[in-house]
Amino acid sequence: CKLIERERPCLIHNHHNPDFYKIFSRAREAVHPLLIIDSLHIVERPRYNFGYPALSSANSHLIDLHHTISRKLGAFLSKNGVAEDKIGLGYLSKSLTLPQKFNIDDISTKRSITISFVARMVTQKRPILSATMILDALAQIDRLGFFGKAIIAGEGNLLHIVKKIVSGSKFLNQVE
């Protein structure tokens, strides 16, 4: 939550981080406007209490968009009380569209955008793809006339590759 209080983000994208569900309420109180997206990719088994999809459904009142990559998962969320207009089907960065209430003009007075990626740096969290997408986003932010900054936090066996990707980019000084 210290990162949220320090950076005051306009968007939080959560993917399988149970600690984030615990801070969504405090984040909403601290930051305005704030868009919260939760990404899910599988319906988990009943023996695991349906895992992250169940957590996402239970916290839907704090989440603006539930990003899914399957109709089956969207149906699970809907069956568990998530409003249809809060379920977005699509691949992140390709076919997923943000809710109309999110507008970059809402943050234009800052003229800067910070992106944070907080995750274990291991294969299943796809930190190499995320680092590449973050650098692409920084380029887009730059083209829009904003100052972009990224914070990548986490430990794991792929951290050295993520650092190498960042160090080879023109945005090296804009990534913590």
Short mmCIF file of N, CA and C in Angstrom, two decimals, residues 40 53-61 63-68 73-88:
data_model
loop_
_atom_site.label_atom_id
_atom_site.label_comp_id
_atom_site.label_asym_id
_atom_site.label_seq_id
_atom_site.Cartn_x
_atom_site.Cartn_y
_atom_site.Cartn_z
N LEU A 40 -8.01 -12.69 -14.75
CA LEU A 40 -8.12 -14.11 -14.42
C LEU A 40 -8.03 -14.92 -15.71
N PRO A 53 -10.76 -16.73 -8.91
CA PRO A 53 -12.07 -16.29 -9.38
C PRO A 53 -13.05 -16.04 -8.22
N ALA A 54 -12.98 -16.85 -7.18
CA ALA A 54 -13.85 -16.63 -6.02
C ALA A 54 -13.46 -15.35 -5.29
N LEU A 55 -12.16 -15.11 -5.14
CA LEU A 55 -11.70 -13.85 -4.51
C LEU A 55 -12.15 -12.65 -5.32
N SER A 56 -12.01 -12.77 -6.64
CA SER A 56 -12.40 -11.68 -7.53
C SER A 56 -13.89 -11.39 -7.41
N SER A 57 -14.70 -12.44 -7.41
CA SER A 57 -16.16 -12.26 -7.28
C SER A 57 -16.51 -11.61 -5.96
N ALA A 58 -15.87 -12.05 -4.88
CA ALA A 58 -16.17 -11.51 -3.55
C ALA A 58 -15.78 -10.04 -3.44
N ASN A 59 -14.81 -9.61 -4.24
CA ASN A 59 -14.35 -8.21 -4.17
C ASN A 59 -14.84 -7.38 -5.36
N SER A 60 -15.83 -7.88 -6.06
CA SER A 60 -16.31 -7.20 -7.26
C SER A 60 -16.78 -5.77 -6.99
N HIS A 61 -17.28 -5.51 -5.80
CA HIS A 61 -17.73 -4.15 -5.48
C HIS A 61 -16.58 -3.14 -5.51
N ILE A 63 -13.88 -3.65 -7.74
CA ILE A 63 -13.21 -3.87 -9.03
C ILE A 63 -14.07 -3.28 -10.15
N ASP A 64 -13.43 -2.53 -11.04
CA ASP A 64 -14.15 -1.92 -12.16
C ASP A 64 -14.30 -2.86 -13.34
N LEU A 65 -13.29 -3.68 -13.58
CA LEU A 65 -13.31 -4.57 -14.73
C LEU A 65 -12.67 -5.90 -14.36
N HIS A 66 -13.39 -6.98 -14.62
CA HIS A 66 -12.87 -8.33 -14.43
C HIS A 66 -12.45 -8.82 -15.82
N HIS A 67 -11.15 -8.85 -16.07
CA HIS A 67 -10.63 -9.27 -17.37
C HIS A 67 -10.51 -10.79 -17.38
N THR A 68 -11.13 -11.42 -18.38
CA THR A 68 -11.06 -12.88 -18.53
C THR A 68 -10.64 -13.21 -19.96
N LEU A 73 -15.01 -18.65 -17.93
CA LEU A 73 -14.67 -17.88 -16.74
C LEU A 73 -15.62 -16.70 -16.56
N GLY A 74 -15.99 -16.06 -17.65
CA GLY A 74 -16.97 -14.98 -17.57
C GLY A 74 -18.30 -15.48 -17.01
N ALA A 75 -18.72 -16.68 -17.44
CA ALA A 75 -19.97 -17.27 -16.94
C ALA A 75 -19.85 -17.59 -15.45
N PHE A 76 -18.68 -18.06 -15.03
CA PHE A 76 -18.46 -18.35 -13.61
C PHE A 76 -18.61 -17.07 -12.78
N LEU A 77 -17.97 -15.98 -13.24
CA LEU A 77 -18.06 -14.72 -12.51
C LEU A 77 -19.50 -14.22 -12.45
N SER A 78 -20.19 -14.29 -13.59
CA SER A 78 -21.58 -13.84 -13.64
C SER A 78 -22.45 -14.66 -12.68
N LYS A 79 -22.26 -15.97 -12.68
CA LYS A 79 -23.01 -16.86 -11.79
C LYS A 79 -22.73 -16.53 -10.32
N ASN A 80 -21.55 -15.96 -10.04
CA ASN A 80 -21.16 -15.65 -8.67
C ASN A 80 -21.33 -14.17 -8.33
N GLY A 81 -22.23 -13.49 -9.05
CA GLY A 81 -22.65 -12.16 -8.66
C GLY A 81 -21.96 -10.98 -9.31
N VAL A 82 -21.06 -11.22 -10.25
CA VAL A 82 -20.38 -10.10 -10.92
C VAL A 82 -21.29 -9.60 -12.04
N ALA A 83 -21.52 -8.31 -12.08
CA ALA A 83 -22.37 -7.71 -13.11
C ALA A 83 -21.76 -7.92 -14.50
N GLU A 84 -22.62 -8.24 -15.46
CA GLU A 84 -22.15 -8.52 -16.83
C GLU A 84 -21.31 -7.37 -17.41
N ASP A 85 -21.69 -6.12 -17.11
CA ASP A 85 -20.97 -4.99 -17.68
C ASP A 85 -19.60 -4.78 -17.04
N LYS A 86 -19.26 -5.56 -16.03
CA LYS A 86 -17.94 -5.49 -15.40
C LYS A 86 -17.03 -6.62 -15.86
N ILE A 87 -17.52 -7.47 -16.76
CA ILE A 87 -16.72 -8.60 -17.25
C ILE A 87 -16.24 -8.29 -18.66
N GLY A 88 -14.92 -8.28 -18.84
CA GLY A 88 -14.33 -8.00 -20.14
C GLY A 88 -13.61 -9.23 -20.67
#
